Each structure stands twice: as structure tokens, then as C-alpha cells.
Coordinates of C-alpha atoms and ligand atoms in Angstrom, one line a residue:
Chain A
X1 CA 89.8 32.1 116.1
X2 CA 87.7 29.0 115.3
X3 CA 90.3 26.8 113.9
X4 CA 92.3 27.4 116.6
X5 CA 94.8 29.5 114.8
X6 CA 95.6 33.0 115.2
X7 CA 95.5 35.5 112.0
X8 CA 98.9 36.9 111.2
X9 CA 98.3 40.6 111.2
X10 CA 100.9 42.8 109.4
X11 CA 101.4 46.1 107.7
X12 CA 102.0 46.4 103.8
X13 CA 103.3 49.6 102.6
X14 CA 104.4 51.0 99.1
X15 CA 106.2 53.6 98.1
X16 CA 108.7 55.0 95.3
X17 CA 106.1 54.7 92.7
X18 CA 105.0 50.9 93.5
X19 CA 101.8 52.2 95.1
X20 CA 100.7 52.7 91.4
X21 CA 100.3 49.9 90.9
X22 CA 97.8 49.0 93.6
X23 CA 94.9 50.7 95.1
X24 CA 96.3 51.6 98.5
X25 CA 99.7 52.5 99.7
X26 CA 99.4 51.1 102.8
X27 CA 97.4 48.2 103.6
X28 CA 96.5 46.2 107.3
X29 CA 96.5 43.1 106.3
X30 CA 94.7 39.9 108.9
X31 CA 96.3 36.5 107.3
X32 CA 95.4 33.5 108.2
X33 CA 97.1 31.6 110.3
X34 CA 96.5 28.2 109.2
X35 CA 100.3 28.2 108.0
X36 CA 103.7 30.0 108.1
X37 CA 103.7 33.0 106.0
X38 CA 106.8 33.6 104.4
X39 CA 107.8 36.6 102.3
X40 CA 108.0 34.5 99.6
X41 CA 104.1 33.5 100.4
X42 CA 102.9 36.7 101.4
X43 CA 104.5 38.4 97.9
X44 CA 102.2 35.6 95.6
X45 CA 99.2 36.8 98.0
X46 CA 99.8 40.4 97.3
X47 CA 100.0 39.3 93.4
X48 CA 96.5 37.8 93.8
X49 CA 95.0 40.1 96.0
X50 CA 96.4 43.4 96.0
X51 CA 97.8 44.1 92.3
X52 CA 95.8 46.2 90.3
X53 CA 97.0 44.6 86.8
X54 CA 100.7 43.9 85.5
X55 CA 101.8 41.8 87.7
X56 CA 105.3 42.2 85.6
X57 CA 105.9 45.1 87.1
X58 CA 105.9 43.6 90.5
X59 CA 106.5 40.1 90.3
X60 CA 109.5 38.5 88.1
X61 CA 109.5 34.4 88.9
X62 CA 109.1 34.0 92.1
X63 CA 110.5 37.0 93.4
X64 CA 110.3 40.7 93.2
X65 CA 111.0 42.6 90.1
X66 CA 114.6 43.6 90.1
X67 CA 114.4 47.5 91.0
X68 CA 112.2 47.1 94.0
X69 CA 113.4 47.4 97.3
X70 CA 112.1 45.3 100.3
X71 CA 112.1 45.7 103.2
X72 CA 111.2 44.5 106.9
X73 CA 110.8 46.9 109.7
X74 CA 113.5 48.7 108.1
X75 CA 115.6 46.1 107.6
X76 CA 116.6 45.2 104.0
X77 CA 115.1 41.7 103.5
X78 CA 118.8 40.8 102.0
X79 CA 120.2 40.7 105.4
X80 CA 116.8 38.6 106.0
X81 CA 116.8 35.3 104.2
X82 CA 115.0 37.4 101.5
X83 CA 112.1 35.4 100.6
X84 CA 112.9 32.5 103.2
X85 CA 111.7 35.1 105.9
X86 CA 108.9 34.2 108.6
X87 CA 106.7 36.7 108.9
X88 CA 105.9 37.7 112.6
X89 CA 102.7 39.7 113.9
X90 CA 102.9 43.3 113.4
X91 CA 105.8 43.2 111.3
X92 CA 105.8 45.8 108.8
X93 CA 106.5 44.7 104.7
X94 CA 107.6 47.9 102.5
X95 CA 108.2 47.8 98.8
X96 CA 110.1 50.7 97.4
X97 CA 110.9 51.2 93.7
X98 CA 113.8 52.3 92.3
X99 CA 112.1 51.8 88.7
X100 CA 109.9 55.7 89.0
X101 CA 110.8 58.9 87.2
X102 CA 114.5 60.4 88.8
Chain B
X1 CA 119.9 36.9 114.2
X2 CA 121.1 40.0 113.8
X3 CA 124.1 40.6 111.6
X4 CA 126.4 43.1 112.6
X5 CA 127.7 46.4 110.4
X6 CA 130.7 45.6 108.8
X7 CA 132.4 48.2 109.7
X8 CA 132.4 47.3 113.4
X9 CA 131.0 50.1 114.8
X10 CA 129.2 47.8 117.3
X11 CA 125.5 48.6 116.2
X12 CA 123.6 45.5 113.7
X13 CA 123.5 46.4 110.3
X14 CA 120.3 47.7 108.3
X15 CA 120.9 47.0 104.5
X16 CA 123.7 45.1 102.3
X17 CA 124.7 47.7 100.6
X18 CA 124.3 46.9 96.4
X19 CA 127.6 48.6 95.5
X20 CA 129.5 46.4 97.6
X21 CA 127.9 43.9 99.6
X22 CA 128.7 45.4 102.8
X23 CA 126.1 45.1 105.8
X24 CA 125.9 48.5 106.9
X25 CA 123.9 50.3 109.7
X26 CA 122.1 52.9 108.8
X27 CA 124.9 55.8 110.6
X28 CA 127.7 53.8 108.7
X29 CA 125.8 53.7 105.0
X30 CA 125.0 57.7 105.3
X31 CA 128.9 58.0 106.0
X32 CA 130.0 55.9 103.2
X33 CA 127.6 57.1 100.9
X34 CA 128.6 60.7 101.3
X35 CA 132.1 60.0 101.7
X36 CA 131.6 58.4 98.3
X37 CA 130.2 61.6 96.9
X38 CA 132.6 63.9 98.3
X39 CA 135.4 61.8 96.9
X40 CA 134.0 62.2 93.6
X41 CA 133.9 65.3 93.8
X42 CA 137.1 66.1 95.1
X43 CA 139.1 64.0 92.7
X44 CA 137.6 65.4 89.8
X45 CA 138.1 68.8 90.7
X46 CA 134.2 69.9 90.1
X47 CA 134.3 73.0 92.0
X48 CA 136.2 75.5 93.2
X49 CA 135.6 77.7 96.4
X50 CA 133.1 80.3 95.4
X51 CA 131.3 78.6 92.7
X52 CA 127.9 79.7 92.1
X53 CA 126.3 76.4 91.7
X54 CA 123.0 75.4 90.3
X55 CA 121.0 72.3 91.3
X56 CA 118.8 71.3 88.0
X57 CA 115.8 70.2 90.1
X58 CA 113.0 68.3 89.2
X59 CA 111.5 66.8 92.6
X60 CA 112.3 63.5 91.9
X61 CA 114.3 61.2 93.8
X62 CA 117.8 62.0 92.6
X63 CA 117.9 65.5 92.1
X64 CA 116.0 65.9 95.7
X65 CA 119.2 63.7 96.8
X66 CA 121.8 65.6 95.3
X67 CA 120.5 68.7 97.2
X68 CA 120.3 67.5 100.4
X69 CA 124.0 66.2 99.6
X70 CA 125.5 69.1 98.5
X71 CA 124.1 71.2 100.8
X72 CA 125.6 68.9 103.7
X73 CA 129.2 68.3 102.1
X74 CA 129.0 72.3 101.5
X75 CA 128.8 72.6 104.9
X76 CA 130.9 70.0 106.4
X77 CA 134.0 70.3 104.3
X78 CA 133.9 74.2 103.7
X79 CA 133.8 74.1 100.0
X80 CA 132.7 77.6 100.1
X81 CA 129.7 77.6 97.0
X82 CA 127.1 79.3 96.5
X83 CA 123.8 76.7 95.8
X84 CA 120.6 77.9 94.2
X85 CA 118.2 74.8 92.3
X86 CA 117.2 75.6 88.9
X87 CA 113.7 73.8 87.6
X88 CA 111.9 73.6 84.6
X89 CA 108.3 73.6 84.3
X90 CA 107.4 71.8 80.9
X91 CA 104.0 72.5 81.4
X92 CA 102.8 69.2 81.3
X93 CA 99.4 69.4 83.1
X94 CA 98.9 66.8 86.3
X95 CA 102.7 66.3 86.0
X96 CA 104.7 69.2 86.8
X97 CA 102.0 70.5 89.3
X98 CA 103.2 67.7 92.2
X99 CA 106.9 67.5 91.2
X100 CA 107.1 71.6 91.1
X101 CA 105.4 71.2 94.4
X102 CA 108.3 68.8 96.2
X103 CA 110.9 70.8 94.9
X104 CA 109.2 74.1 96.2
X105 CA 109.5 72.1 99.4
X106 CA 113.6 71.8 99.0
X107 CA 113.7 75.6 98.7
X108 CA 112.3 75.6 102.3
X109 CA 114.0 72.4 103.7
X110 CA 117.5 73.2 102.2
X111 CA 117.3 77.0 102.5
X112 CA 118.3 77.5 98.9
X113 CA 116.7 80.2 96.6
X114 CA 115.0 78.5 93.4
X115 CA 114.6 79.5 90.4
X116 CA 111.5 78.0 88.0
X117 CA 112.1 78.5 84.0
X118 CA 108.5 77.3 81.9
X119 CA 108.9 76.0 78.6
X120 CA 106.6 79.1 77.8
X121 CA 108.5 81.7 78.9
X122 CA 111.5 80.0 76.9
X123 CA 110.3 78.9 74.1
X124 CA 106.5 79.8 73.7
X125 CA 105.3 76.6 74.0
X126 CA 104.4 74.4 76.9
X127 CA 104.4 70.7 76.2
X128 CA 100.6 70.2 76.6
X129 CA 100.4 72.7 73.5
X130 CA 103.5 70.6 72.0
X131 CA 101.6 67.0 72.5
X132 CA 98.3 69.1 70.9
X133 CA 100.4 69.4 67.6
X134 CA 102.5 66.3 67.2
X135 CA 101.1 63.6 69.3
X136 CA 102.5 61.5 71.8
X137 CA 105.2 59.7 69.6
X138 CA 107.6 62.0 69.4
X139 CA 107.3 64.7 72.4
X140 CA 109.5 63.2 74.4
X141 CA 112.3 64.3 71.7
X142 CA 110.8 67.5 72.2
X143 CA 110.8 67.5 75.5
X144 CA 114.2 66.2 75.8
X145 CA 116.0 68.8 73.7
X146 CA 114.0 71.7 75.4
X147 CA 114.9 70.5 78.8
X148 CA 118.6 70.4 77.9
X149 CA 118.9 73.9 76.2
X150 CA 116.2 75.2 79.0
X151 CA 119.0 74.2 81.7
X152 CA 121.7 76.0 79.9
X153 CA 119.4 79.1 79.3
X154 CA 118.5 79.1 83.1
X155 CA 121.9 79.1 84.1
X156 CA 123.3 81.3 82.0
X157 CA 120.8 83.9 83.5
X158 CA 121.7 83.3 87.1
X159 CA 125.0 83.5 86.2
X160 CA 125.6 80.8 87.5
X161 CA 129.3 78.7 87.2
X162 CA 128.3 75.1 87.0
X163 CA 124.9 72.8 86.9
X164 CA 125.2 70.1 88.5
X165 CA 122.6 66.8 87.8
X166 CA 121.1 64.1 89.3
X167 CA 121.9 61.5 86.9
X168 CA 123.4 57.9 89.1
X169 CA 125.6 55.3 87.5
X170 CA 122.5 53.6 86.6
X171 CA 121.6 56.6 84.3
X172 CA 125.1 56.6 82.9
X173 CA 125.4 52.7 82.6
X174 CA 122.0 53.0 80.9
X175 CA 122.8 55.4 78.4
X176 CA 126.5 54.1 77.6
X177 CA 123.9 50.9 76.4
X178 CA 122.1 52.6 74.5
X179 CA 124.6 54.9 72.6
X180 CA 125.9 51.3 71.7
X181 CA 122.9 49.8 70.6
X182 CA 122.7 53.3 68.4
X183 CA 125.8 53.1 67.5
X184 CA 126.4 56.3 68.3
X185 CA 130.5 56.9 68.6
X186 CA 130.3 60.8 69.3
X187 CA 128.0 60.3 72.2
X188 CA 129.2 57.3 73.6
X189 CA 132.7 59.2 73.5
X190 CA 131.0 62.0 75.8
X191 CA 128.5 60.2 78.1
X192 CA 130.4 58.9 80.4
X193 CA 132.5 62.3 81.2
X194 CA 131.5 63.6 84.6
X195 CA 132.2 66.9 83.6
X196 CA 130.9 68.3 80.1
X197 CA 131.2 71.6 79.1
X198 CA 130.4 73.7 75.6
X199 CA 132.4 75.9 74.0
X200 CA 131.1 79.1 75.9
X201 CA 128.4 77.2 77.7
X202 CA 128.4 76.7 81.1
X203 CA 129.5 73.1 83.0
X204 CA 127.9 70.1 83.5
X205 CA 128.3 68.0 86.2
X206 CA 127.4 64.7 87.5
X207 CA 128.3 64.1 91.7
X208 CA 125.9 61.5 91.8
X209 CA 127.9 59.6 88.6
X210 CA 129.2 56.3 91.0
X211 CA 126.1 56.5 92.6
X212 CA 123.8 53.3 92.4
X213 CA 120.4 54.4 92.0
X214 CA 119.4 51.9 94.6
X215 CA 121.6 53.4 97.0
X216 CA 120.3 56.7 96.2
X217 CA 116.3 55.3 96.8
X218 CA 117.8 54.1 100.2
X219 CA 119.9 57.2 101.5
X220 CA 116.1 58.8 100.7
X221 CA 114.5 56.2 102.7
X222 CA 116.4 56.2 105.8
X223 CA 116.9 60.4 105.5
X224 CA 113.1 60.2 105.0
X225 CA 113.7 62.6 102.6
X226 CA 110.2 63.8 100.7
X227 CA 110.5 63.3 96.7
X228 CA 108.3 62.9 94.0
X229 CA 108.0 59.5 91.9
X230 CA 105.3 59.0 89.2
X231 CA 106.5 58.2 85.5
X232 CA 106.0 61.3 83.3
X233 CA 102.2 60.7 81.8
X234 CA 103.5 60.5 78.0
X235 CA 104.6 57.2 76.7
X236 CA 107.9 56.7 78.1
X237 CA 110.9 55.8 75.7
X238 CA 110.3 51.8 75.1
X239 CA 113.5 51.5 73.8
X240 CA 115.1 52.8 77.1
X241 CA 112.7 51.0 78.9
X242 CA 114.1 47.6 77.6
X243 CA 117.7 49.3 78.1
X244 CA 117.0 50.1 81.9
X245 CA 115.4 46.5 82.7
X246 CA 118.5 44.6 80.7
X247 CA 120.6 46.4 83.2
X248 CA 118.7 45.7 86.4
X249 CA 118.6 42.1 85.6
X250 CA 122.4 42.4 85.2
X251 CA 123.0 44.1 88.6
X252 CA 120.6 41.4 90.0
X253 CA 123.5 38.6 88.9
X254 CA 126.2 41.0 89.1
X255 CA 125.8 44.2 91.1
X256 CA 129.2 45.7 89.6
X257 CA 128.1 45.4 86.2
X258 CA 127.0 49.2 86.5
X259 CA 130.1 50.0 87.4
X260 CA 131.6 47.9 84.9
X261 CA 129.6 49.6 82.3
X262 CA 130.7 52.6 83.4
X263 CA 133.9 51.4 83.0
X264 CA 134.1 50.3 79.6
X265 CA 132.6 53.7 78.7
X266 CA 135.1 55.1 80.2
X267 CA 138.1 53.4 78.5
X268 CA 136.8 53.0 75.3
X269 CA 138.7 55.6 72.5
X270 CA 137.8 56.0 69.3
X271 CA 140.9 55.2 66.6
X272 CA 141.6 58.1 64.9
X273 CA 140.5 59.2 61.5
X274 CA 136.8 58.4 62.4
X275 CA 135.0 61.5 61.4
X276 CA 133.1 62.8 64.7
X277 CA 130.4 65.9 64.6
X278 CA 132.1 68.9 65.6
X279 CA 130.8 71.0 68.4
X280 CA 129.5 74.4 68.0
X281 CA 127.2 77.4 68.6
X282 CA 123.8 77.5 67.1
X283 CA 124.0 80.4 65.0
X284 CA 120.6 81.1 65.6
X285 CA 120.2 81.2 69.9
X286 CA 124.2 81.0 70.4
X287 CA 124.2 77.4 72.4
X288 CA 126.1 74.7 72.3
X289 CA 125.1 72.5 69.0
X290 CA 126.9 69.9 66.8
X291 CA 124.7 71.6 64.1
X292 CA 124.8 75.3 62.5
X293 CA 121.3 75.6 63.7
X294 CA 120.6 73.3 67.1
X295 CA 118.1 71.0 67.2
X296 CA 116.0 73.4 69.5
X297 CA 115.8 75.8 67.1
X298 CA 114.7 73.3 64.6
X299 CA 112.2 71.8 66.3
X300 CA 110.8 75.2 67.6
X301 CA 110.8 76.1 63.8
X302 CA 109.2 73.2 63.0
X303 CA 106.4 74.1 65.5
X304 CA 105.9 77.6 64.7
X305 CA 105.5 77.0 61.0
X306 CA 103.0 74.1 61.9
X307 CA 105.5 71.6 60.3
X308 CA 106.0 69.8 63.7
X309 CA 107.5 66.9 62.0
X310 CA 110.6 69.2 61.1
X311 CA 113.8 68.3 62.7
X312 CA 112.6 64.6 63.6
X313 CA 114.9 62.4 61.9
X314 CA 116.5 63.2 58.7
X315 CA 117.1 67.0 58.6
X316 CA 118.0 67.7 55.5
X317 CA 114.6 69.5 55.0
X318 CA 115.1 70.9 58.0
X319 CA 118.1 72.7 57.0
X320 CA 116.9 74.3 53.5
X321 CA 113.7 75.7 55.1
X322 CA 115.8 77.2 58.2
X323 CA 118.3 78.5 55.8
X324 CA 115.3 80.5 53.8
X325 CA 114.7 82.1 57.5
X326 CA 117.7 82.7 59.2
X327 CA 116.9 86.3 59.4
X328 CA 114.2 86.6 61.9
X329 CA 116.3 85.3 63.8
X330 CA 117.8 87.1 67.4
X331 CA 113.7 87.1 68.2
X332 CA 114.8 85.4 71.0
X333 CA 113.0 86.5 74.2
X334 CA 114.7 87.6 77.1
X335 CA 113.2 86.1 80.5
X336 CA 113.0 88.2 84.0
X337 CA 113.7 87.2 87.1
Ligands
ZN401 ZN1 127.9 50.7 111.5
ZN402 ZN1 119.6 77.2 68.7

């Protein structure tokens, strides 16, 4: 709270077969809140901060890799601007992958 | 803002669903997805009151889905059958042990009796042993023919009248692909049937055939149904791999290019005078086989004699050393329930 601003806190959850591919399935996360976080922002953050290794087989440009569901508070992010979303305190962010063993 | 379901029940929508675009809530998706289901299964005639049906069950997502289906359009439209799930244990160590575990958990959560065949009880050989002798290129052939024949075997001894699978439109889009970039006509001819049946095998079929996959990961989601979801731990088929993420970048510009796929499989005939593999009994276990002796056999042969390469690619070698020992043949073991 020195700066002034207030850390973002939110919840990051994965599941489907994406938790492999980090160390945690679900993760409390403080960001700071020196800007807006959008999804777009917070999915570049998890790349750098989060990911294990392949980022590939998260990432594909500048979105998620097609296969992997997201969504927000239970909502699909397609109904929510996608990657354009704000992020809001206590949301919660959940990846699921369609990509694991049927 | 919100945006509302699109079918106008009044309550704001949850997901866009991928087959059609539609905002759905939650209430409305689980309608439309099992209506979906049901349809297909009513308008191609896959069962008839009485059935004995098994569930080939392997934990993961779609099978797990299929079950919870069934047993609620079982129930709500009175088809009158008789489910069981059928599972294999390959006896791949660290693999099976989880996955055996959720679908132990269906038994309970579904109320249907299950039924667990091992690759050692059917063929004396559990894949752990089968990597041991030929390495982690080719077991997944091995694993792949087993699994098929281990299905029929399984069935056959629960008597059961039809087997019905897991595999999604994805699945099916995904392997019409590949039996192109094969080029092969015989199975691209068959793959996208929905019903498949041997000469005195049992039937195959596929509910879940117009299902997107990604639908099927939600229905789980929002059902919080429990499933299983690791990659088997041997190299997965790279070829497929490239297959399955061609297609997903497809249905990320064009979501109905599954169906499309689907589609083309569907409609595509082969002229006439192309000669196609006929379809058989092994003459050795009596299952279905384009071959005199199927490719079970072969490879089981292959494995017993310590010749593990046998079968794997060209077989003509394969054939004159199975034809010097057709006669032990009809060791085949009988398994107990
Ligand atoms: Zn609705
Ligand atoms: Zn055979």
C-alpha cells in the first residue's frame, strides 16, 4: 500500500490436464495494482511466472492455446471480451484443457 | 453486462457454446447437449429396448461423460437397457492405477456394475512387460491393437449386445485426417460410421460422434463431474499430435470445420473396382480381422517368440512364421468373472 495502489488479488486455477504444466493447480495470486490487469496481461504474467517450461502448450501469440478453455467465475471468457477483460478483486481465472488423454 | 441465454429462458448465459455460437446458461446447454445426444441416438437406431449395453471406460473425460449421459437419457426417455462399463487395465504402471481409480468411482456414482479385463489376463502380457521388450517406439501399436480386440473379448464375455465409446467429433474429425494423410481408403470408408460391427462380433457405437470435445470438457465442468486427465506416460503418436492441433486451429477460425470434416467423411464413396481388404475372422482367436491371422495374434506371436518386431510394418514375415505355427493354436485362455 505504499504507492497508493491496492494489489489485485485473484484466484488462478487449472485443471483438465493444464495443471501439468505448472507447479500448483490453484494459485492466490496479489498483483500489483499499479495498472489495469487484463486477461490478456494476467495470461503473459502467468507465462513468466507460473509456467513450468513450454510455454507452447499454453500460450499461442497472444492468446491461449486453442484447446484450452477459460474461464471467469464460471463464465466463459467468450461471452467476456476474452482477453479485453478487467480483472476485478477476487475474481476467479480457470484454465481447462480439452488437449489431455479422453 | 450480462448477456442473456439465447434461448430466452430469462436467466444470463454462462458459455457460447462452440458448436453453434449460442450463449447458453448453464440449465439450457445441459438440455441442448443431451437433447443432442439423445437425437443421435434415436435417429440412428443404436439401441433397442433391452439391450445389454457396455460402456468401454477408461476414466477419462469422455467415457466418464458418456456414462453419466446414458445413464440419465436411460432413465428419462425409458429406453429400457441394461448398462454395465467395461475397462481395460493395460498395466501401465503410474497410469492405469489413477484412471482405474475414477472409473471405480463411476461404478459407485452411476450405480452400474464394472467389469475390469488386464492385458494379462487376456493376453499374458501387461504393457510395462511389452515396453521392457520393444521400447517405447512402437507400444502404442501394441497397445492400440490390444485395447481394440481386449474390448471385443470383454464384451463378448458379458454377453453383452453393443459397446458403446467415448470417441467426440473431434476424435472422428481427427482420424478421418489422418486416414487421408495415410491414404488409407478402407479405413477412411469406415471411420466415420457411427455404428460398426464385425461379422459375428459384437457392435460398436459412437453417441458422443456430433459431440465437440469442448463441449464435452464443459458439460464435465459445470456437472462437476470427477474424470481423469493425464497423457498416457509413453510417447504419444506425434503424427496425431500434429493431426489433433491442425484441427484445433481450424475450429478456432471455423468452429464447424469438425463437423465439416465429419461431413466429408461421411459422403465420400469409393468408385468401384478399387480393391478394399475384406473383412474376416482371425482364424487363430476367431475376431474380427481384415487378415487370416489378426494383427493381435501377430503381434502376441511376435512377443512370445521374442521377435517383438513381428507384425510392425510389412508382414510378410509375419505370415510364413505364423503359418509354420498355426497349430498351437486354440491356447487361448478363457477369463473368469
Ligand atoms: Zn437458458
Ligand atoms: Zn486373432
Amino acid at each position: 500500500m505504499t504507492s497508493g495502489y491496492k494489489d489485485l488479488s485473484i484466484t488462478v486455477e487449472f485443471r483438465g490436464g493444464a495443471e501439468l504444466l505448472f507447479e500448483k493447480k490453484k494459485n492466490e495470486l496479489n498483483l500489483p495494482g499499479d495498472e489495469e490487469w487484463t486477461l490478456r496481461r494476467l495470461l503473459f504474467w502467468i507465462r513468466d511466472n507460473l509456467l513450468k517450461d513450454r510455454p507452447e502448450l499454453f500460450l499461442l501469440g497472444d492468446t491461449v492455446r486453442p484447446g484450452i478453455l477459460v474461464l471467469v467465475n464460471d463464465e466463459d471468457w467468450e461471452l467476456l471480451g476474452q482477453g479485453e477483460y478487467k480483472l476485478k478483486p477476487r475474481d476467479t481465472v480457470l484454465f481447462i484443457s480439452t488437449l489431455h488423454g479422453g | 453486462m450480462p448477456v442473456p441465454c439465447s434461448a430466452k429462458c430469462g436467466k444470463n448465459a454462462t458459455l457460447k457454446r462452440p458448436k453453434t455460437g449460442d450463449a447458453l446458461c448453464k440449465e439450457c446447454f445441459f438440455w441442448a447437449f443431451e437433447m443432442e445426444v439423445h437425437n443421435t441416438i434415436v435417429n440412428a437406431k443404436l439401441f433397442q429396448r433391452g439391450n445389454k449395453v457396455a460402456i468401454a471406460a477408461s476414466g477419462g473425460k469422455d467415457s466418464t461423460v458418456l456414462a453419466y449421459v446414458l445413464k440419465l437419457l436411460n432413465e428419462r426417455y425409458d429406453y429400457g437397457l441394461d448398462l454395465f462399463l467395461l475397462s481395460v487395465d493395460e498395466g501401465i504402471t503410474g497410469y492405469r492405477d489413477d484412471s482405474l481409480q475414477t472409473v471405480k468411482q463411476n461404478k459407485i456414482d452411476y450405480e452400474m456394475p464394472l467389469k475390469i479385463l488386464s492385458y494379462e489376463e487376456l493376453y499374458g502380457w501387461t504393457m510395462d512387460a511389452i515396453v521392457a521388450q520393444v521400447g517405447r517406439k512402437n507400444n502404442c501399436t501394441f497397445c492400440g491393437v490390444f485395447r481394440r480386440q481386449a474390448l471385443d473379448r470383454g464384451a463378448a464375455l458379458l454377453g453383452v449386445d453393443c459397446v458403446v465409446t467415448g470417441h467426440n467429433a473431434d476424435d472422428i474429425a481427427e482420424t478421418v485426417l489422418m486416414n487421408v494423410l495415410r491414404g488409407d481408403i478402407a479405413r477412411l470408408q469406415r471411420c466415420t460410421s457411427i455404428i460398426t460391427a464385425g461379422a459375428d462380433s459384437i457392435m460398436r457405437c459412437k453417441p458422443l460422434k456430433y459431440t465437440y470435445e469442448k463441449e464435452i470438457v464443459m458439460y464435465a465442468y459445470f456437472k462437476r463431474l470427477v474424470y481423469f486427465s493425464t497423457e498416457c506416460i509413453f510417447a504419444p503418436n506425434a503424427y496425431r499430435g500434429h493431426a489433433r492441433m491442425f484441427l484445433k486451429d481450424l475450429e478456432k477460425i471455423r468452429p464447424s470445420s469438425i463437423m465439416d470434416i465429419i461431413h466429408s467423411g461421411e459422403r465420400l464413396s469409393v468408385r468401384d473396382g478399387i480393391k478394399m481388404p475384406e473383412r474376416r475372422n482371425c482364424t487363430r482367436c476367431g475376431f474380427v480381422s481384415s487378415q487370416e491371422i489378426c494383427k493381435a495374434c501377430v503381434l502376441l506371436e511376435g512377443l512370445n517368440r521374442g521377435l517383438p518386431r513381428l507384425g510392425i510394418g510389412k508382414s510378410n514375415k509375419a505370415k510364413l512364421l505364423l503359418a509354420a505355427t498355426t497349430e498351437d493354436r486354440g491356447k487361448k485362455k478363457t477369463v473368469d468373472f
